[in-house]
Amino acid sequence: MFAERIAAVSAAAFLTAAVLPSPAHAAPGYLCLTATAVQAGGAYSLSSTGCSGSGSYDVPVLVWSGEAAGSYVCRRVTYAPLEAEFDATGCVRS
């Protein structure tokens, strides 16, 4: 009886593990409600306190509204979510 229970629990655990989906990995990118854009040469530097997302290098950034509204691809992004500080350099409009 004990061996049957162990076998049943093991089978249930195996099937559960096989059926659970793997976690989804979102593509890197940021969404900013507004941002400040400063042109530096042929690119922009963006900064904002209202962004969310992920990624560090060659990252798409969407600025939702304001003077800097639009889509960018930024060479380098520094994001501190706890302080809500977003800085990006080498950004070009896409």
CSV table of N, CA, C and O in Angstrom, one decimal:
chain,number,residue,atom,x,y,z
A,1,MET,N,0.8,-1.2,0.0
A,1,MET,CA,0.0,0.0,0.0
A,1,MET,C,0.9,1.2,0.0
A,1,MET,O,0.6,2.2,-0.7
A,2,PHE,N,1.9,1.3,0.8
A,2,PHE,CA,2.8,2.4,0.9
A,2,PHE,C,3.5,2.6,-0.5
A,2,PHE,O,3.6,3.8,-0.9
A,3,ALA,N,3.9,1.6,-1.1
A,3,ALA,CA,4.6,1.7,-2.4
A,3,ALA,C,3.7,2.2,-3.5
A,3,ALA,O,4.1,3.0,-4.3
A,4,GLU,N,2.4,1.8,-3.4
A,4,GLU,CA,1.4,2.3,-4.4
A,4,GLU,C,1.2,3.8,-4.2
A,4,GLU,O,1.1,4.6,-5.2
A,5,ARG,N,1.2,4.3,-2.9
A,5,ARG,CA,1.0,5.7,-2.7
A,5,ARG,C,2.2,6.5,-3.2
A,5,ARG,O,2.1,7.6,-3.8
A,6,ILE,N,3.4,6.0,-2.9
A,6,ILE,CA,4.6,6.7,-3.4
A,6,ILE,C,4.6,6.7,-5.0
A,6,ILE,O,4.9,7.8,-5.5
A,7,ALA,N,4.2,5.6,-5.6
A,7,ALA,CA,4.1,5.6,-7.1
A,7,ALA,C,3.1,6.6,-7.6
A,7,ALA,O,3.3,7.3,-8.5
A,8,ALA,N,1.9,6.7,-6.9
A,8,ALA,CA,0.9,7.6,-7.4
A,8,ALA,C,1.3,9.1,-7.2
A,8,ALA,O,1.1,9.9,-8.0
A,9,VAL,N,2.0,9.4,-6.0
A,9,VAL,CA,2.4,10.7,-5.8
A,9,VAL,C,3.5,11.1,-6.8
A,9,VAL,O,3.6,12.2,-7.3
A,10,SER,N,4.4,10.2,-7.0
A,10,SER,CA,5.5,10.4,-8.0
A,10,SER,C,5.0,10.7,-9.4
A,10,SER,O,5.4,11.6,-10.1
A,11,ALA,N,4.0,9.9,-9.8
A,11,ALA,CA,3.4,10.0,-11.1
A,11,ALA,C,2.7,11.4,-11.2
A,11,ALA,O,2.8,12.1,-12.2
A,12,ALA,N,2.0,11.7,-10.2
A,12,ALA,CA,1.3,13.0,-10.2
A,12,ALA,C,2.2,14.2,-10.3
A,12,ALA,O,2.0,15.2,-11.0
A,13,ALA,N,3.3,14.1,-9.5
A,13,ALA,CA,4.3,15.2,-9.5
A,13,ALA,C,5.0,15.3,-10.9
A,13,ALA,O,5.2,16.3,-11.4
A,14,PHE,N,5.3,14.1,-11.5
A,14,PHE,CA,5.9,14.1,-12.8
A,14,PHE,C,4.9,14.7,-13.9
A,14,PHE,O,5.3,15.5,-14.7
A,15,LEU,N,3.7,14.4,-13.9
A,15,LEU,CA,2.7,14.9,-14.8
A,15,LEU,C,2.5,16.4,-14.6
A,15,LEU,O,2.4,17.2,-15.6
A,16,THR,N,2.4,16.8,-13.4
A,16,THR,CA,2.3,18.3,-13.1
A,16,THR,C,3.4,19.0,-13.6
A,16,THR,O,3.3,20.1,-14.2
A,17,ALA,N,4.7,18.6,-13.4
A,17,ALA,CA,5.8,19.3,-13.9
A,17,ALA,C,5.9,19.3,-15.4
A,17,ALA,O,6.3,20.3,-16.0
A,18,ALA,N,5.4,18.2,-16.1
A,18,ALA,CA,5.4,18.2,-17.5
A,18,ALA,C,4.4,19.1,-18.1
A,18,ALA,O,4.6,19.6,-19.2
A,19,VAL,N,3.3,19.4,-17.4
A,19,VAL,CA,2.2,20.2,-18.0
A,19,VAL,C,2.4,21.6,-17.7
A,19,VAL,O,1.9,22.5,-18.5
A,20,LEU,N,3.1,22.0,-16.6
A,20,LEU,CA,3.2,23.4,-16.3
A,20,LEU,C,4.0,24.1,-17.4
A,20,LEU,O,5.0,23.7,-17.9
A,21,PRO,N,3.5,25.3,-17.9
A,21,PRO,CA,4.2,26.0,-18.9
A,21,PRO,C,5.5,26.6,-18.4
A,21,PRO,O,5.6,27.0,-17.2
A,22,SER,N,6.4,26.8,-19.3
A,22,SER,CA,7.6,27.5,-18.8
A,22,SER,C,7.3,29.0,-18.8
A,22,SER,O,6.4,29.5,-19.5
A,23,PRO,N,8.0,29.8,-18.0
A,23,PRO,CA,7.7,31.2,-17.9
A,23,PRO,C,8.0,31.9,-19.2
A,23,PRO,O,9.0,31.6,-19.9
A,24,ALA,N,7.2,32.9,-19.5
A,24,ALA,CA,7.3,33.7,-20.7
A,24,ALA,C,8.4,34.7,-20.5
A,24,ALA,O,8.6,35.3,-19.5
A,25,HIS,N,9.2,34.9,-21.6
A,25,HIS,CA,10.3,35.9,-21.5
A,25,HIS,C,9.9,37.0,-22.5
A,25,HIS,O,9.9,36.8,-23.7
A,26,ALA,N,9.6,38.1,-22.0
A,26,ALA,CA,9.2,39.2,-22.8
A,26,ALA,C,10.5,39.8,-23.5
A,26,ALA,O,11.6,39.8,-22.9
A,27,ALA,N,10.3,40.3,-24.7
A,27,ALA,CA,11.4,41.0,-25.4
A,27,ALA,C,11.7,42.2,-24.6
A,27,ALA,O,10.9,42.9,-24.1
A,28,PRO,N,13.0,42.6,-24.6
A,28,PRO,CA,13.4,43.8,-23.9
A,28,PRO,C,12.8,45.0,-24.6
A,28,PRO,O,12.6,45.1,-25.8
A,29,GLY,N,12.5,46.1,-23.8
A,29,GLY,CA,12.0,47.3,-24.3
A,29,GLY,C,11.4,48.1,-23.2
A,29,GLY,O,11.1,47.6,-22.1
A,30,TYR,N,11.2,49.4,-23.4
A,30,TYR,CA,10.6,50.3,-22.4
A,30,TYR,C,9.4,51.1,-23.0
A,30,TYR,O,9.4,51.4,-24.2
A,31,LEU,N,8.5,51.4,-22.1
A,31,LEU,CA,7.4,52.3,-22.4
A,31,LEU,C,7.5,53.4,-21.4
A,31,LEU,O,7.5,53.2,-20.2
A,32,CYS,N,7.6,54.6,-21.9
A,32,CYS,CA,7.7,55.8,-21.0
A,32,CYS,C,6.5,56.7,-21.3
A,32,CYS,O,6.1,56.9,-22.5
A,33,LEU,N,5.8,57.2,-20.2
A,33,LEU,CA,4.7,58.0,-20.4
A,33,LEU,C,5.1,59.4,-21.1
A,33,LEU,O,4.5,59.8,-22.0
A,34,THR,N,6.1,60.0,-20.5
A,34,THR,CA,6.8,61.2,-21.1
A,34,THR,C,8.3,61.0,-20.9
A,34,THR,O,8.7,60.2,-20.1
A,35,ALA,N,9.0,61.9,-21.7
A,35,ALA,CA,10.5,61.8,-21.5
A,35,ALA,C,11.0,63.2,-22.0
A,35,ALA,O,10.3,63.9,-22.8
A,36,THR,N,12.2,63.5,-21.6
A,36,THR,CA,12.9,64.6,-22.1
A,36,THR,C,14.0,64.1,-23.0
A,36,THR,O,14.7,63.2,-22.7
A,37,ALA,N,14.0,64.7,-24.2
A,37,ALA,CA,15.0,64.3,-25.3
A,37,ALA,C,15.9,65.5,-25.5
A,37,ALA,O,15.5,66.6,-25.8
A,38,VAL,N,17.2,65.2,-25.5
A,38,VAL,CA,18.2,66.2,-25.8
A,38,VAL,C,19.0,65.6,-27.0
A,38,VAL,O,19.6,64.5,-26.9
A,39,GLN,N,19.1,66.4,-28.0
A,39,GLN,CA,19.8,65.9,-29.2
A,39,GLN,C,21.3,66.1,-29.0
A,39,GLN,O,21.8,67.2,-28.6
A,40,ALA,N,22.1,65.1,-29.3
A,40,ALA,CA,23.5,65.1,-29.1
A,40,ALA,C,24.1,64.5,-30.4
A,40,ALA,O,24.1,63.3,-30.6
A,41,GLY,N,24.5,65.3,-31.3
A,41,GLY,CA,25.0,64.8,-32.6
A,41,GLY,C,23.9,64.3,-33.4
A,41,GLY,O,22.8,65.0,-33.6
A,42,GLY,N,24.0,63.1,-33.9
A,42,GLY,CA,22.9,62.5,-34.7
A,42,GLY,C,21.9,61.7,-33.9
A,42,GLY,O,21.1,61.0,-34.4
A,43,ALA,N,22.1,61.7,-32.6
A,43,ALA,CA,21.3,60.8,-31.7
A,43,ALA,C,20.7,61.7,-30.6
A,43,ALA,O,21.0,62.8,-30.5
A,44,TYR,N,19.8,61.0,-29.8
A,44,TYR,CA,19.2,61.7,-28.6
A,44,TYR,C,19.6,61.0,-27.3
A,44,TYR,O,19.9,59.8,-27.3
A,45,SER,N,19.5,61.8,-26.3
A,45,SER,CA,19.6,61.2,-24.9
A,45,SER,C,18.2,61.4,-24.3
A,45,SER,O,17.7,62.5,-24.4
A,46,LEU,N,17.7,60.4,-23.8
A,46,LEU,CA,16.3,60.4,-23.2
A,46,LEU,C,16.5,60.3,-21.7
A,46,LEU,O,17.3,59.5,-21.2
A,47,SER,N,15.6,61.0,-20.9
A,47,SER,CA,15.5,60.8,-19.5
A,47,SER,C,14.0,60.9,-19.1
A,47,SER,O,13.3,61.7,-19.7
A,48,SER,N,13.6,60.1,-18.1
A,48,SER,CA,12.3,60.2,-17.6
A,48,SER,C,12.2,59.5,-16.2
A,48,SER,O,13.0,58.9,-15.8
A,49,THR,N,11.0,59.8,-15.6
A,49,THR,CA,10.7,59.2,-14.3
A,49,THR,C,9.4,58.4,-14.4
A,49,THR,O,8.9,57.9,-13.4
A,50,GLY,N,9.0,58.1,-15.6
A,50,GLY,CA,7.7,57.4,-15.7
A,50,GLY,C,7.8,56.3,-16.7
A,50,GLY,O,7.0,56.2,-17.7
A,51,CYS,N,8.8,55.4,-16.6
A,51,CYS,CA,9.0,54.3,-17.5
A,51,CYS,C,8.9,53.0,-16.9
A,51,CYS,O,9.1,52.8,-15.7
A,52,SER,N,8.7,52.0,-17.7
A,52,SER,CA,8.7,50.6,-17.2
A,52,SER,C,9.2,49.7,-18.3
A,52,SER,O,9.0,50.0,-19.5
A,53,GLY,N,9.9,48.7,-18.0
A,53,GLY,CA,10.5,47.8,-19.0
A,53,GLY,C,11.7,47.1,-18.6
A,53,GLY,O,12.1,47.0,-17.4
A,54,SER,N,12.5,46.6,-19.6
A,54,SER,CA,13.7,45.9,-19.3
A,54,SER,C,14.7,46.1,-20.5
A,54,SER,O,14.2,46.4,-21.6
A,55,GLY,N,15.9,45.8,-20.3
A,55,GLY,CA,16.9,45.8,-21.3
A,55,GLY,C,18.0,46.8,-21.0
A,55,GLY,O,17.8,47.8,-20.3
A,56,SER,N,19.2,46.6,-21.6
A,56,SER,CA,20.3,47.5,-21.4
A,56,SER,C,21.0,48.1,-22.6
A,56,SER,O,21.4,49.2,-22.6
A,57,TYR,N,21.0,47.2,-23.7
A,57,TYR,CA,21.7,47.6,-24.9
A,57,TYR,C,20.9,47.4,-26.1
A,57,TYR,O,20.2,46.4,-26.2
A,58,ASP,N,20.9,48.4,-27.1
A,58,ASP,CA,20.1,48.3,-28.3
A,58,ASP,C,18.7,47.9,-28.0
A,58,ASP,O,18.1,46.9,-28.5
A,59,VAL,N,18.0,48.8,-27.2
A,59,VAL,CA,16.7,48.5,-26.7
A,59,VAL,C,15.6,49.5,-27.4
A,59,VAL,O,15.9,50.7,-27.5
A,60,PRO,N,14.5,48.9,-27.8
A,60,PRO,CA,13.4,49.8,-28.3
A,60,PRO,C,12.8,50.5,-27.1
A,60,PRO,O,12.6,50.0,-26.0
A,61,VAL,N,12.5,51.8,-27.3
A,61,VAL,CA,11.8,52.7,-26.3
A,61,VAL,C,10.7,53.4,-27.0
A,61,VAL,O,10.8,54.0,-28.0
A,62,LEU,N,9.5,53.3,-26.4
A,62,LEU,CA,8.3,54.1,-26.8
A,62,LEU,C,8.0,55.2,-25.8
A,62,LEU,O,7.7,54.9,-24.7
A,63,VAL,N,8.0,56.4,-26.3
A,63,VAL,CA,7.6,57.5,-25.4
A,63,VAL,C,6.2,57.9,-25.9
A,63,VAL,O,5.9,58.2,-27.0
A,64,TRP,N,5.3,57.8,-24.9
A,64,TRP,CA,3.9,57.8,-25.2
A,64,TRP,C,3.4,59.3,-25.6
A,64,TRP,O,2.6,59.4,-26.5
A,65,SER,N,3.8,60.3,-24.8
A,65,SER,CA,3.3,61.6,-25.1
A,65,SER,C,4.4,62.7,-24.8
A,65,SER,O,5.4,62.4,-24.2
A,66,GLY,N,4.1,63.9,-25.2
A,66,GLY,CA,5.0,65.0,-24.9
A,66,GLY,C,5.8,65.3,-26.2
A,66,GLY,O,5.6,64.8,-27.2
A,67,GLU,N,6.7,66.2,-26.0
A,67,GLU,CA,7.6,66.7,-27.1
A,67,GLU,C,8.4,65.6,-27.7
A,67,GLU,O,8.8,65.6,-28.8
A,68,ALA,N,8.8,64.6,-26.8
A,68,ALA,CA,9.7,63.6,-27.3
A,68,ALA,C,8.9,62.3,-27.7
A,68,ALA,O,9.5,61.3,-27.9
A,69,ALA,N,7.6,62.4,-27.9
A,69,ALA,CA,6.8,61.3,-28.2
A,69,ALA,C,7.3,60.6,-29.5
A,69,ALA,O,7.7,61.3,-30.4
A,70,GLY,N,7.3,59.3,-29.5
A,70,GLY,CA,7.7,58.5,-30.6
A,70,GLY,C,8.5,57.2,-30.3
A,70,GLY,O,8.6,56.9,-29.1
A,71,SER,N,8.9,56.5,-31.3
A,71,SER,CA,9.6,55.3,-31.1
A,71,SER,C,11.1,55.5,-31.3
A,71,SER,O,11.5,56.2,-32.3
A,72,TYR,N,11.9,54.9,-30.5
A,72,TYR,CA,13.4,55.0,-30.5
A,72,TYR,C,14.0,53.7,-30.4
A,72,TYR,O,13.4,52.7,-29.8
A,73,VAL,N,15.2,53.6,-30.8
A,73,VAL,CA,16.1,52.4,-30.4
A,73,VAL,C,17.3,53.1,-29.8
A,73,VAL,O,18.0,53.9,-30.4
A,74,CYS,N,17.5,52.7,-28.5
A,74,CYS,CA,18.6,53.3,-27.7
A,74,CYS,C,19.8,52.4,-27.6
A,74,CYS,O,19.6,51.2,-27.2
A,75,ARG,N,21.0,52.9,-27.8
A,75,ARG,CA,22.2,52.1,-27.7
A,75,ARG,C,22.4,51.6,-26.3
A,75,ARG,O,22.8,50.4,-26.1
A,76,ARG,N,22.2,52.5,-25.3
A,76,ARG,CA,22.4,52.0,-23.9
A,76,ARG,C,21.4,52.7,-23.0
A,76,ARG,O,21.1,53.8,-23.1
A,77,VAL,N,20.8,51.8,-22.1
A,77,VAL,CA,19.8,52.3,-21.1
A,77,VAL,C,20.2,51.9,-19.7
A,77,VAL,O,20.7,50.8,-19.5
A,78,THR,N,20.0,52.9,-18.8
A,78,THR,CA,20.2,52.7,-17.4
A,78,THR,C,18.8,52.9,-16.8
A,78,THR,O,18.2,54.0,-16.9
A,79,TYR,N,18.4,51.9,-16.0
A,79,TYR,CA,17.0,52.0,-15.4
A,79,TYR,C,17.1,51.6,-14.0
A,79,TYR,O,17.6,50.5,-13.7
A,80,ALA,N,16.6,52.4,-13.1
A,80,ALA,CA,16.5,52.1,-11.7
A,80,ALA,C,15.0,52.1,-11.3
A,80,ALA,O,14.5,53.2,-11.0
A,81,PRO,N,14.4,51.0,-11.3
A,81,PRO,CA,12.9,50.9,-11.1
A,81,PRO,C,12.5,51.4,-9.7
A,81,PRO,O,11.4,52.0,-9.6
A,82,LEU,N,13.3,51.2,-8.7
A,82,LEU,CA,12.9,51.7,-7.3
A,82,LEU,C,12.9,53.2,-7.2
A,82,LEU,O,12.0,53.8,-6.6
A,83,GLU,N,13.8,53.8,-7.9
A,83,GLU,CA,13.9,55.3,-7.9
A,83,GLU,C,13.1,55.8,-9.1
A,83,GLU,O,13.0,57.0,-9.2
A,84,ALA,N,12.6,55.0,-10.0
A,84,ALA,CA,11.9,55.3,-11.2
A,84,ALA,C,12.7,56.3,-12.1
A,84,ALA,O,12.2,57.2,-12.7
A,85,GLU,N,14.0,56.0,-12.2
A,85,GLU,CA,14.9,56.8,-13.0
A,85,GLU,C,15.3,56.1,-14.3
A,85,GLU,O,15.8,54.9,-14.2
A,86,PHE,N,15.1,56.7,-15.4
A,86,PHE,CA,15.4,56.1,-16.7
A,86,PHE,C,16.3,57.1,-17.5
A,86,PHE,O,16.0,58.2,-17.6
A,87,ASP,N,17.4,56.6,-18.0
A,87,ASP,CA,18.3,57.4,-18.8
A,87,ASP,C,18.8,56.5,-19.9
A,87,ASP,O,19.2,55.4,-19.7
A,88,ALA,N,18.7,57.1,-21.2
A,88,ALA,CA,19.1,56.3,-22.3
A,88,ALA,C,20.0,57.2,-23.2
A,88,ALA,O,19.7,58.4,-23.3
A,89,THR,N,21.0,56.6,-23.8
A,89,THR,CA,21.9,57.4,-24.7
A,89,THR,C,22.0,56.7,-26.0
A,89,THR,O,21.7,55.5,-26.1
A,90,GLY,N,22.4,57.5,-27.0
A,90,GLY,CA,22.5,56.9,-28.4
A,90,GLY,C,21.2,56.5,-29.0
A,90,GLY,O,21.2,55.5,-29.7
A,91,CYS,N,20.2,57.3,-28.7
A,91,CYS,CA,18.8,56.9,-29.2
A,91,CYS,C,18.6,57.5,-30.6
A,91,CYS,O,18.9,58.7,-30.8
A,92,VAL,N,18.1,56.7,-31.5
A,92,VAL,CA,17.7,57.2,-32.8
A,92,VAL,C,16.2,56.8,-33.0
A,92,VAL,O,15.7,55.8,-32.5
A,93,ARG,N,15.5,57.7,-33.7
A,93,ARG,CA,14.1,57.5,-34.0
A,93,ARG,C,13.9,56.3,-34.9
A,93,ARG,O,14.7,56.1,-35.9
A,94,SER,N,12.9,55.5,-34.7
A,94,SER,CA,12.7,54.3,-35.5
A,94,SER,C,11.3,54.4,-36.2
A,94,SER,O,10.5,55.2,-35.8
